[in-house]
Amino acid sequence: MYISTRFRIVIHLCAFLVVLYSLTMIPPMILALVEKERSLFGFLYTFIITFTLGSVCWALTGRSNIQLETRDGFIIIVLFWLLFSVISAMPLWLDDSYKVSLADAIFEGVSGITTTGASIFNDVSHLPKSILYYRAQLNFVGGLGVIVLAVAVLPLLGIGGMKLYKSEMPGPFKEERLTPRLADTAKSLWLTYLLLGGACTIAYKLAGMPFFDALCHGLSTVSLGGFSTRTESIGFYNSYAIELVAGAFSLLSAINFTLYFVALARRSITPFLKSAELRFFLMVASIIILIITLEVWRAGMYALPASFVHAFFLTSSMITDNGLATGDYASWPVHTIVLLLSASFFGGCVGSTCGGIKALRFLVLFKQTRHEVHQLAHPRAVMSIRVGNSPVNDRVLRSVWSFFFLYVVCTCFFIWMLNLQGYDLLTSFATVAACINNMGLGFGETAAGFGTLSDSAKYLMCAAMLLGRLEIYPVLILFSRTFWRS
């Protein structure tokens, strides 16, 4: 009876979220109708199928006095992201114009919704406008997480959303909230997100992009998703101004969104200045930008000013796991690309739309390592680890070390599996870094796109993208025997 009740709750809430997500098919459907594109039918069929099935399941699992438990939150998050991925793939698979296989459609859908930006299309410039917009919208919706949007309306259904919020939001400090009420928190995050997206779109337009391109790139940049309307990505425009805008908004989007909210509420930049994680992130990013600038200039590829602009843009894009690129990045010295691929594991700040391990965890690990060195030198000294003015307790330390270990193990496993399928080590490393970090830029055989991967490799990388997006634990917990004990 207990299991039946919990199953009913999970299905009921997932059905509601499917109905909610089905509504995102309307904007690209309208655009396809205006542009008279055949892709209209793919979006229309997806909307009808998902809206109908979601509504029926929601009605059949009617509830009263529902109270979510922790285990419900984890099940719903993982289950819905799987549904999320399948639904995202449907418009591409149902559109027979491009003969997209099921593996390709799922890869593109998972890549879009997890804000990875890796694409199976070798030439996106000739895709219909509705498809181009849809890909950017996938990035934008997936960026902050549809669950955070959903908890803003869950109170209207009489369902508490805190368990979902804690399962969805990245980072070790999941209990922090902006406002006392969770729905207000979700609304505040989305308002900040929308404002940043609008500002980025306007900046691209002022830098010289056509409006449609500016809108799509604005959506994909603030979500750190990386889907572009051009095959050459940002390199198509051959514009320093556009590269500087892309680089700057990549860094801005990698900042903890709670800082934006607090800064706007207080009308002060003090929250940014006091953030130890932000200072650490900007310091690391600045060092890597400087190194890449000097290495590209030393290789004789560009003059020094051009080297800085290209290095600033590409480093900002890859360290934040955005994935927008210059057209010729694959021709850069191999050691610079390997450094940038390694930097993608660093990521941005906790509470942003970036992937990777994230700056706060690296800051904690750095402070813990320094603490151990001091402790060895002075065994009797009593010292504590602090991030800013806040002490870091043992629970957080254990969580950070455990996550770091799991991330490394999963990365090595996926690299080994690709290598086992016949891909060289550099291609395997670059492809896994692109997928598990939700960064999207490959190298070696995947430098020009991920369509050359075998179907089994594509499904494997879909798993890597989802693990990276969900930060491993929600998936791992479902395979734990203790999780399923009553």
Short mmCIF file of C-alpha atoms in Angstrom, two decimals:
data_model
loop_
_atom_site.label_atom_id
_atom_site.label_comp_id
_atom_site.label_asym_id
_atom_site.label_seq_id
_atom_site.Cartn_x
_atom_site.Cartn_y
_atom_site.Cartn_z
CA MET A 1 0.00 0.00 0.00
CA TYR A 2 2.84 2.38 0.92
CA ILE A 3 4.74 1.64 -2.30
CA SER A 4 1.55 2.02 -4.33
CA THR A 5 0.87 5.41 -2.74
CA ARG A 6 4.44 6.66 -3.33
CA PHE A 7 4.33 5.40 -6.94
CA ARG A 8 1.07 7.26 -7.47
CA ILE A 9 2.58 10.48 -6.15
CA VAL A 10 5.64 10.17 -8.40
CA ILE A 11 3.55 9.48 -11.51
CA HIS A 12 1.16 12.32 -10.65
CA LEU A 13 3.89 14.90 -10.29
CA CYS A 14 5.86 13.67 -13.33
CA ALA A 15 2.66 13.88 -15.39
CA PHE A 16 2.17 17.48 -14.30
CA LEU A 17 5.76 18.33 -15.24
CA VAL A 18 5.31 16.67 -18.64
CA VAL A 19 2.23 18.82 -19.27
CA LEU A 20 4.21 21.88 -18.22
CA TYR A 21 7.11 21.00 -20.50
CA SER A 22 4.82 20.26 -23.45
CA LEU A 23 3.93 23.96 -23.51
CA THR A 24 7.50 24.78 -24.58
CA MET A 25 6.64 23.31 -28.00
CA ILE A 26 4.32 26.24 -28.70
CA PRO A 27 6.90 29.01 -29.45
CA PRO A 28 8.88 26.99 -32.08
CA MET A 29 5.56 25.72 -33.45
CA ILE A 30 4.38 29.30 -33.99
CA LEU A 31 7.71 30.24 -35.59
CA ALA A 32 7.50 27.24 -37.94
CA LEU A 33 3.95 28.27 -38.87
CA VAL A 34 5.04 31.86 -39.62
CA GLU A 35 8.06 30.69 -41.64
CA LYS A 36 5.99 27.95 -43.37
CA GLU A 37 8.41 25.20 -42.37
CA ARG A 38 7.67 21.46 -42.36
CA SER A 39 9.17 21.20 -38.88
CA LEU A 40 5.79 22.51 -37.67
CA PHE A 41 4.43 18.96 -37.70
CA GLY A 42 7.23 17.59 -35.50
CA PHE A 43 6.47 20.18 -32.82
CA LEU A 44 2.70 19.77 -33.23
CA TYR A 45 2.79 15.97 -32.88
CA THR A 46 5.12 16.23 -29.87
CA PHE A 47 2.81 18.75 -28.20
CA ILE A 48 -0.31 16.65 -28.80
CA ILE A 49 1.30 13.40 -27.59
CA THR A 50 2.96 14.79 -24.47
CA PHE A 51 0.13 17.10 -23.45
CA THR A 52 -2.47 14.35 -23.87
CA LEU A 53 -0.50 11.61 -22.10
CA GLY A 54 0.56 13.97 -19.32
CA SER A 55 -2.98 15.21 -18.76
CA VAL A 56 -4.45 11.69 -18.70
CA CYS A 57 -1.85 10.39 -16.24
CA TRP A 58 -2.29 13.47 -14.08
CA ALA A 59 -6.07 13.02 -13.98
CA LEU A 60 -5.89 9.27 -13.30
CA THR A 61 -3.52 9.69 -10.37
CA GLY A 62 -5.54 12.35 -8.58
CA ARG A 63 -4.34 12.95 -5.04
CA SER A 64 -5.14 14.60 -1.77
CA ASN A 65 -2.87 15.77 1.04
CA ILE A 66 0.32 14.91 -0.84
CA GLN A 67 3.58 15.41 1.04
CA LEU A 68 6.77 14.68 -0.84
CA GLU A 69 9.54 12.76 0.90
CA THR A 70 13.24 12.92 0.15
CA ARG A 71 13.21 9.69 -1.86
CA ASP A 72 10.31 11.03 -3.96
CA GLY A 73 12.40 14.06 -4.88
CA PHE A 74 15.28 11.95 -6.18
CA ILE A 75 13.03 9.58 -8.11
CA ILE A 76 11.11 12.44 -9.72
CA ILE A 77 14.27 14.33 -10.67
CA VAL A 78 15.92 11.36 -12.39
CA LEU A 79 12.71 10.06 -13.96
CA PHE A 80 11.70 13.44 -15.26
CA TRP A 81 15.13 14.22 -16.74
CA LEU A 82 14.86 10.95 -18.64
CA LEU A 83 11.39 11.93 -19.84
CA PHE A 84 12.72 15.42 -20.49
CA SER A 85 15.39 14.00 -22.79
CA VAL A 86 13.00 11.77 -24.74
CA ILE A 87 10.48 14.58 -25.22
CA SER A 88 13.24 16.97 -26.33
CA ALA A 89 14.30 14.46 -29.00
CA MET A 90 10.80 13.88 -30.38
CA PRO A 91 10.45 16.97 -32.65
CA LEU A 92 13.72 16.07 -34.40
CA TRP A 93 12.87 12.38 -34.73
CA LEU A 94 9.29 12.98 -35.91
CA ASP A 95 10.43 15.49 -38.55
CA ASP A 96 11.21 13.35 -41.61
CA SER A 97 12.89 16.23 -43.46
CA TYR A 98 16.35 15.38 -42.16
CA LYS A 99 16.08 11.61 -41.60
CA VAL A 100 17.47 11.93 -38.07
CA SER A 101 17.96 8.52 -36.46
CA LEU A 102 16.66 7.78 -32.98
CA ALA A 103 20.21 7.78 -31.53
CA ASP A 104 20.99 11.14 -33.16
CA ALA A 105 17.70 12.67 -32.03
CA ILE A 106 18.17 11.53 -28.43
CA PHE A 107 21.78 12.74 -28.42
CA GLU A 108 20.75 16.18 -29.71
CA GLY A 109 17.84 16.37 -27.26
CA VAL A 110 19.92 15.34 -24.26
CA SER A 111 22.70 17.69 -25.33
CA GLY A 112 20.29 20.59 -25.60
CA ILE A 113 18.39 20.11 -22.37
CA THR A 114 21.52 19.41 -20.31
CA THR A 115 23.09 22.58 -21.81
CA THR A 116 25.95 20.56 -23.28
CA GLY A 117 25.72 21.99 -26.80
CA ALA A 118 27.34 19.02 -28.55
CA SER A 119 25.60 18.52 -31.91
CA ILE A 120 25.19 15.70 -34.40
CA PHE A 121 24.52 18.22 -37.20
CA ASN A 122 27.62 18.96 -39.26
CA ASP A 123 25.95 22.00 -40.86
CA VAL A 124 23.47 23.86 -38.67
CA SER A 125 23.44 27.05 -40.77
CA HIS A 126 20.87 25.55 -43.16
CA LEU A 127 18.50 24.20 -40.51
CA PRO A 128 15.01 25.77 -40.39
CA LYS A 129 14.65 28.79 -38.12
CA SER A 130 12.20 26.94 -35.89
CA ILE A 131 14.74 24.16 -35.27
CA LEU A 132 17.52 26.68 -34.58
CA TYR A 133 15.29 28.54 -32.12
CA TYR A 134 14.16 25.25 -30.54
CA ARG A 135 17.75 24.20 -29.89
CA ALA A 136 18.48 27.54 -28.20
CA GLN A 137 15.27 27.25 -26.19
CA LEU A 138 16.30 23.76 -25.04
CA ASN A 139 19.50 25.28 -23.67
CA PHE A 140 17.61 28.09 -21.96
CA VAL A 141 14.94 25.95 -20.32
CA GLY A 142 17.46 23.32 -19.23
CA GLY A 143 19.87 25.93 -17.92
CA LEU A 144 18.35 26.69 -14.58
CA GLY A 145 16.29 23.52 -14.57
CA VAL A 146 12.60 23.15 -15.28
CA ILE A 147 12.22 21.82 -11.75
CA VAL A 148 13.08 25.21 -10.29
CA LEU A 149 10.40 26.69 -12.55
CA ALA A 150 7.97 23.98 -11.51
CA VAL A 151 8.34 24.58 -7.77
CA ALA A 152 7.11 28.12 -8.34
CA VAL A 153 3.70 26.71 -9.29
CA LEU A 154 3.65 23.53 -7.17
CA PRO A 155 2.11 25.37 -4.19
CA LEU A 156 -0.92 26.01 -6.42
CA LEU A 157 -1.40 22.24 -6.55
CA GLY A 158 -0.94 21.83 -2.81
CA ILE A 159 2.38 20.05 -3.29
CA GLY A 160 5.51 21.09 -1.43
CA GLY A 161 8.53 21.46 -3.69
CA MET A 162 11.46 21.69 -1.28
CA LYS A 163 12.53 18.08 -1.87
CA LEU A 164 12.62 18.70 -5.61
CA TYR A 165 14.58 21.94 -5.21
CA LYS A 166 17.23 20.31 -3.00
CA SER A 167 17.58 17.41 -5.44
CA GLU A 168 17.87 19.66 -8.49
CA MET A 169 20.11 22.54 -7.41
CA PRO A 170 23.85 21.90 -7.79
CA GLY A 171 26.53 22.23 -5.14
CA PRO A 172 27.21 21.17 -1.56
CA PHE A 173 25.11 23.90 0.11
CA LYS A 174 21.66 22.85 -1.07
CA GLU A 175 19.83 24.12 2.02
CA GLU A 176 20.45 27.80 1.22
CA ARG A 177 17.49 29.74 -0.10
CA LEU A 178 17.05 33.33 -1.24
CA THR A 179 13.66 33.91 0.31
CA PRO A 180 11.69 32.19 3.07
CA ARG A 181 9.21 30.69 0.62
CA LEU A 182 10.51 28.24 -1.98
CA ALA A 183 8.12 29.45 -4.70
CA ASP A 184 9.44 32.99 -4.25
CA THR A 185 12.97 31.64 -4.56
CA ALA A 186 12.22 29.93 -7.87
CA LYS A 187 10.50 33.03 -9.24
CA SER A 188 13.42 35.22 -8.17
CA LEU A 189 15.93 32.92 -9.87
CA TRP A 190 13.97 32.86 -13.10
CA LEU A 191 13.48 36.64 -13.09
CA THR A 192 17.22 37.12 -12.70
CA TYR A 193 17.83 34.55 -15.43
CA LEU A 194 15.43 36.27 -17.84
CA LEU A 195 16.96 39.70 -17.18
CA LEU A 196 20.45 38.39 -17.90
CA GLY A 197 19.20 36.66 -21.06
CA GLY A 198 17.57 39.89 -22.25
CA ALA A 199 20.73 41.89 -21.56
CA CYS A 200 22.85 39.35 -23.46
CA THR A 201 20.51 39.42 -26.48
CA ILE A 202 20.63 43.22 -26.60
CA ALA A 203 24.44 43.19 -26.28
CA TYR A 204 24.75 40.76 -29.21
CA LYS A 205 22.43 42.94 -31.32
CA LEU A 206 24.43 46.08 -30.53
CA ALA A 207 27.64 44.19 -31.41
CA GLY A 208 26.32 43.56 -34.90
CA MET A 209 24.35 40.29 -34.88
CA PRO A 210 21.00 40.03 -36.72
CA PHE A 211 18.14 39.97 -34.20
CA PHE A 212 17.24 36.29 -34.66
CA ASP A 213 20.86 35.22 -34.21
CA ALA A 214 21.22 37.56 -31.23
CA LEU A 215 18.13 36.05 -29.58
CA CYS A 216 19.25 32.45 -30.09
CA HIS A 217 22.81 33.17 -28.97
CA GLY A 218 21.51 35.16 -26.00
CA LEU A 219 19.44 32.17 -24.86
CA SER A 220 22.29 29.69 -25.32
CA THR A 221 24.95 31.96 -23.78
CA VAL A 222 23.26 32.72 -20.45
CA SER A 223 22.32 29.05 -20.13
CA LEU A 224 25.95 28.15 -20.95
CA GLY A 225 24.48 25.77 -23.49
CA GLY A 226 26.54 26.55 -26.57
CA PHE A 227 24.11 25.81 -29.40
CA SER A 228 24.64 28.26 -32.26
CA THR A 229 22.73 29.25 -35.39
CA ARG A 230 25.94 28.97 -37.41
CA THR A 231 28.13 25.99 -38.23
CA GLU A 232 31.24 28.06 -37.42
CA SER A 233 29.61 29.19 -34.15
CA ILE A 234 30.72 32.67 -33.03
CA GLY A 235 33.66 32.44 -35.45
CA PHE A 236 31.20 32.98 -38.34
CA TYR A 237 30.85 36.67 -37.52
CA ASN A 238 34.59 37.38 -37.46
CA SER A 239 33.92 40.16 -34.95
CA TYR A 240 35.99 41.09 -31.93
CA ALA A 241 32.97 42.87 -30.41
CA ILE A 242 30.80 39.73 -30.63
CA GLU A 243 33.56 37.55 -29.18
CA LEU A 244 34.02 39.97 -26.27
CA VAL A 245 30.26 39.94 -25.60
CA ALA A 246 30.18 36.14 -25.72
CA GLY A 247 33.18 35.84 -23.40
CA ALA A 248 31.89 38.44 -20.94
CA PHE A 249 28.40 36.93 -20.68
CA SER A 250 29.86 33.44 -20.35
CA LEU A 251 31.68 34.62 -17.24
CA LEU A 252 28.65 36.57 -15.98
CA SER A 253 26.43 33.50 -16.42
CA ALA A 254 28.89 31.36 -14.47
CA ILE A 255 28.35 33.50 -11.34
CA ASN A 256 26.07 32.21 -8.59
CA PHE A 257 22.60 33.55 -9.43
CA THR A 258 21.83 34.13 -5.78
CA LEU A 259 24.47 36.89 -5.81
CA TYR A 260 22.56 38.69 -8.57
CA PHE A 261 19.34 38.48 -6.61
CA VAL A 262 20.87 39.73 -3.37
CA ALA A 263 22.78 42.50 -5.18
CA LEU A 264 19.60 43.68 -6.90
CA ALA A 265 17.59 43.50 -3.68
CA ARG A 266 20.21 45.50 -1.76
CA ARG A 267 21.15 47.70 -4.73
CA SER A 268 24.78 47.07 -3.98
CA ILE A 269 27.72 45.19 -5.52
CA THR A 270 28.95 44.20 -2.05
CA PRO A 271 27.68 40.58 -2.37
CA PHE A 272 29.96 40.09 -5.39
CA LEU A 273 32.96 41.61 -3.63
CA LYS A 274 32.48 39.44 -0.53
CA SER A 275 32.10 36.15 -2.41
CA ALA A 276 35.24 34.05 -1.86
CA GLU A 277 34.12 31.58 -4.52
CA LEU A 278 33.70 34.34 -7.13
CA ARG A 279 37.13 35.78 -6.40
CA PHE A 280 38.68 32.32 -6.70
CA PHE A 281 36.81 31.61 -9.95
CA LEU A 282 37.86 34.91 -11.56
CA MET A 283 41.47 34.43 -10.45
CA VAL A 284 41.69 30.97 -12.03
CA ALA A 285 39.93 32.15 -15.20
CA SER A 286 42.29 35.15 -15.49
CA ILE A 287 45.39 32.97 -15.13
CA ILE A 288 44.22 30.56 -17.84
CA ILE A 289 43.23 33.42 -20.17
CA LEU A 290 46.72 34.90 -19.76
CA ILE A 291 48.42 31.55 -20.44
CA ILE A 292 46.31 30.85 -23.55
CA THR A 293 46.86 34.40 -24.86
CA LEU A 294 50.63 34.03 -24.61
CA GLU A 295 50.66 30.51 -26.08
CA VAL A 296 48.48 31.40 -29.09
CA TRP A 297 50.55 34.54 -29.71
CA ARG A 298 53.80 32.60 -29.28
CA ALA A 299 52.58 30.07 -31.86
CA GLY A 300 52.30 32.94 -34.36
CA MET A 301 48.58 32.48 -35.02
CA TYR A 302 47.50 36.06 -34.31
CA ALA A 303 48.91 39.42 -33.29
CA LEU A 304 48.92 40.06 -29.53
CA PRO A 305 45.62 42.05 -29.34
CA ALA A 306 43.83 39.44 -31.49
CA SER A 307 45.37 36.65 -29.41
CA PHE A 308 43.90 38.20 -26.26
CA VAL A 309 40.40 38.58 -27.74
CA HIS A 310 40.30 35.01 -29.09
CA ALA A 311 41.85 33.59 -25.91
CA PHE A 312 39.48 35.57 -23.68
CA PHE A 313 36.45 34.34 -25.61
CA LEU A 314 37.41 30.67 -25.99
CA THR A 315 38.78 30.33 -22.46
CA SER A 316 35.68 31.97 -20.98
CA SER A 317 33.48 29.70 -23.08
CA MET A 318 35.27 26.46 -22.20
CA ILE A 319 36.03 27.05 -18.52
CA THR A 320 32.36 27.91 -17.92
CA ASP A 321 31.30 24.94 -20.08
CA ASN A 322 29.45 27.18 -22.52
CA GLY A 323 30.79 25.63 -25.72
CA LEU A 324 30.54 28.52 -28.16
CA ALA A 325 33.70 28.58 -30.26
CA THR A 326 35.83 30.33 -32.86
CA GLY A 327 35.72 28.72 -36.28
CA ASP A 328 39.37 27.63 -36.22
CA TYR A 329 39.81 26.53 -32.59
CA ALA A 330 40.71 22.98 -33.68
CA SER A 331 43.82 24.35 -35.42
CA TRP A 332 45.18 25.87 -32.21
CA PRO A 333 48.26 24.22 -30.65
CA VAL A 334 47.24 20.87 -29.14
CA HIS A 335 48.64 21.69 -25.70
CA THR A 336 46.41 24.81 -25.46
CA ILE A 337 43.30 22.78 -26.34
CA VAL A 338 44.21 20.10 -23.79
CA LEU A 339 44.59 22.84 -21.16
CA LEU A 340 41.18 24.28 -22.06
CA LEU A 341 39.56 20.82 -22.03
CA SER A 342 41.06 20.24 -18.59
CA ALA A 343 39.81 23.67 -17.46
CA SER A 344 36.26 22.61 -18.40
CA PHE A 345 36.33 20.30 -15.35
CA PHE A 346 36.73 23.42 -13.20
CA GLY A 347 33.43 24.96 -14.30
CA GLY A 348 31.93 28.11 -12.83
CA CYS A 349 30.32 28.93 -9.50
CA VAL A 350 27.81 26.85 -7.61
CA GLY A 351 24.28 28.10 -8.25
CA SER A 352 25.00 29.01 -11.88
CA THR A 353 24.03 27.21 -15.09
CA CYS A 354 27.54 25.81 -15.67
CA GLY A 355 28.68 22.20 -15.60
CA GLY A 356 31.89 20.68 -14.27
CA ILE A 357 33.00 20.15 -10.69
CA LYS A 358 32.58 23.86 -9.89
CA ALA A 359 34.81 26.48 -8.31
CA LEU A 360 33.49 26.19 -4.76
CA ARG A 361 34.44 22.53 -4.53
CA PHE A 362 37.93 23.25 -5.85
CA LEU A 363 38.25 26.11 -3.36
CA VAL A 364 37.27 23.78 -0.52
CA LEU A 365 39.73 21.15 -1.75
CA PHE A 366 42.50 23.76 -2.01
CA LYS A 367 41.84 25.03 1.51
CA GLN A 368 41.66 21.47 2.86
CA THR A 369 45.01 20.63 1.23
CA ARG A 370 46.61 23.79 2.62
CA HIS A 371 45.12 22.98 6.01
CA GLU A 372 46.71 19.51 5.94
CA VAL A 373 50.13 21.00 5.09
CA HIS A 374 49.87 23.45 8.00
CA GLN A 375 48.66 20.70 10.31
CA LEU A 376 51.69 18.55 9.45
CA ALA A 377 54.00 21.49 10.18
CA HIS A 378 52.20 22.34 13.44
CA PRO A 379 50.54 19.15 14.76
CA ARG A 380 49.22 20.77 17.95
CA ALA A 381 47.68 23.82 16.28
CA VAL A 382 43.87 24.09 16.21
CA MET A 383 42.79 25.32 12.79
CA SER A 384 39.52 25.41 10.91
CA ILE A 385 38.69 25.59 7.21
CA ARG A 386 36.72 28.65 6.19
CA VAL A 387 35.25 29.85 2.91
CA GLY A 388 34.97 33.61 3.32
CA ASN A 389 33.65 34.10 6.84
CA SER A 390 31.85 30.76 6.95
CA PRO A 391 33.44 27.66 8.51
CA VAL A 392 33.23 24.48 6.45
CA ASN A 393 31.93 21.57 8.52
CA ASP A 394 33.00 17.94 8.20
CA ARG A 395 29.79 16.97 6.43
CA VAL A 396 30.53 19.37 3.56
CA LEU A 397 34.17 18.25 3.39
CA ARG A 398 33.16 14.62 3.10
CA SER A 399 30.61 15.51 0.43
CA VAL A 400 33.15 17.45 -1.64
CA TRP A 401 35.82 14.75 -1.48
CA SER A 402 33.29 12.04 -2.28
CA PHE A 403 31.89 13.96 -5.25
CA PHE A 404 35.39 14.68 -6.58
CA PHE A 405 36.27 10.98 -6.34
CA LEU A 406 33.07 9.90 -8.11
CA TYR A 407 33.53 12.50 -10.83
CA VAL A 408 37.06 11.31 -11.57
CA VAL A 409 36.01 7.64 -11.54
CA CYS A 410 33.06 8.28 -13.90
CA THR A 411 35.26 10.32 -16.24
CA CYS A 412 37.90 7.59 -16.40
CA PHE A 413 35.20 4.96 -16.96
CA PHE A 414 33.67 6.82 -19.93
CA ILE A 415 37.12 7.50 -21.44
CA TRP A 416 37.97 3.81 -21.12
CA MET A 417 34.67 2.77 -22.72
CA LEU A 418 35.20 5.07 -25.72
CA ASN A 419 38.80 3.90 -26.05
CA LEU A 420 37.51 0.33 -25.96
CA GLN A 421 35.31 1.13 -28.97
CA GLY A 422 38.33 2.14 -31.04
CA TYR A 423 38.59 5.89 -30.48
CA ASP A 424 42.06 7.27 -29.79
CA LEU A 425 42.89 8.55 -26.32
CA LEU A 426 42.78 12.27 -27.20
CA THR A 427 39.40 11.92 -28.92
CA SER A 428 38.07 9.88 -25.99
CA PHE A 429 39.29 12.39 -23.40
CA ALA A 430 37.98 15.40 -25.34
CA THR A 431 34.60 13.79 -26.04
CA VAL A 432 34.06 12.75 -22.43
CA ALA A 433 35.20 16.16 -21.16
CA ALA A 434 32.72 17.79 -23.55
CA CYS A 435 29.84 15.58 -22.38
CA ILE A 436 30.28 14.98 -18.65
CA ASN A 437 31.16 18.67 -18.11
CA ASN A 438 28.24 19.74 -20.33
CA MET A 439 30.71 21.80 -22.37
CA GLY A 440 30.04 20.56 -25.90
CA LEU A 441 33.31 21.17 -27.75
CA GLY A 442 35.11 18.05 -28.88
CA PHE A 443 38.56 17.53 -30.33
CA GLY A 444 40.21 14.94 -32.52
CA GLU A 445 37.50 12.99 -34.37
CA THR A 446 34.73 15.03 -32.69
CA ALA A 447 36.19 18.48 -33.41
CA ALA A 448 33.81 18.99 -36.34
CA GLY A 449 30.81 17.45 -34.58
CA PHE A 450 29.58 14.38 -32.74
CA GLY A 451 27.62 12.87 -35.62
CA THR A 452 30.58 10.61 -36.46
CA LEU A 453 30.26 8.72 -33.17
CA SER A 454 28.74 5.23 -33.30
CA ASP A 455 25.22 4.81 -31.91
CA SER A 456 26.56 2.99 -28.84
CA ALA A 457 29.03 5.83 -28.21
CA LYS A 458 26.23 8.39 -28.55
CA TYR A 459 24.07 6.60 -25.98
CA LEU A 460 27.11 6.31 -23.70
CA MET A 461 27.72 10.06 -23.98
CA CYS A 462 24.03 10.72 -23.29
CA ALA A 463 24.55 8.93 -19.97
CA ALA A 464 27.64 11.08 -19.34
CA MET A 465 25.69 14.29 -20.07
CA LEU A 466 22.87 13.34 -17.72
CA LEU A 467 25.29 12.30 -14.96
CA GLY A 468 27.11 15.61 -15.31
CA ARG A 469 23.88 17.62 -15.28
CA LEU A 470 22.48 15.81 -12.24
CA GLU A 471 25.87 15.75 -10.48
CA ILE A 472 25.97 11.94 -10.15
CA TYR A 473 24.42 11.56 -6.68
CA PRO A 474 20.69 11.57 -7.62
CA VAL A 475 21.36 8.76 -10.12
CA LEU A 476 23.70 6.85 -7.80
CA ILE A 477 21.21 7.00 -4.93
CA LEU A 478 18.60 5.16 -6.99
CA PHE A 479 21.00 2.21 -7.28
CA SER A 480 21.52 2.11 -3.53
CA ARG A 481 19.89 -0.78 -1.69
CA THR A 482 19.24 1.33 1.39
CA PHE A 483 17.28 3.86 -0.68
CA TRP A 484 14.54 1.34 -1.43
CA ARG A 485 14.14 0.08 2.11
CA SER A 486 10.89 1.20 3.74
#
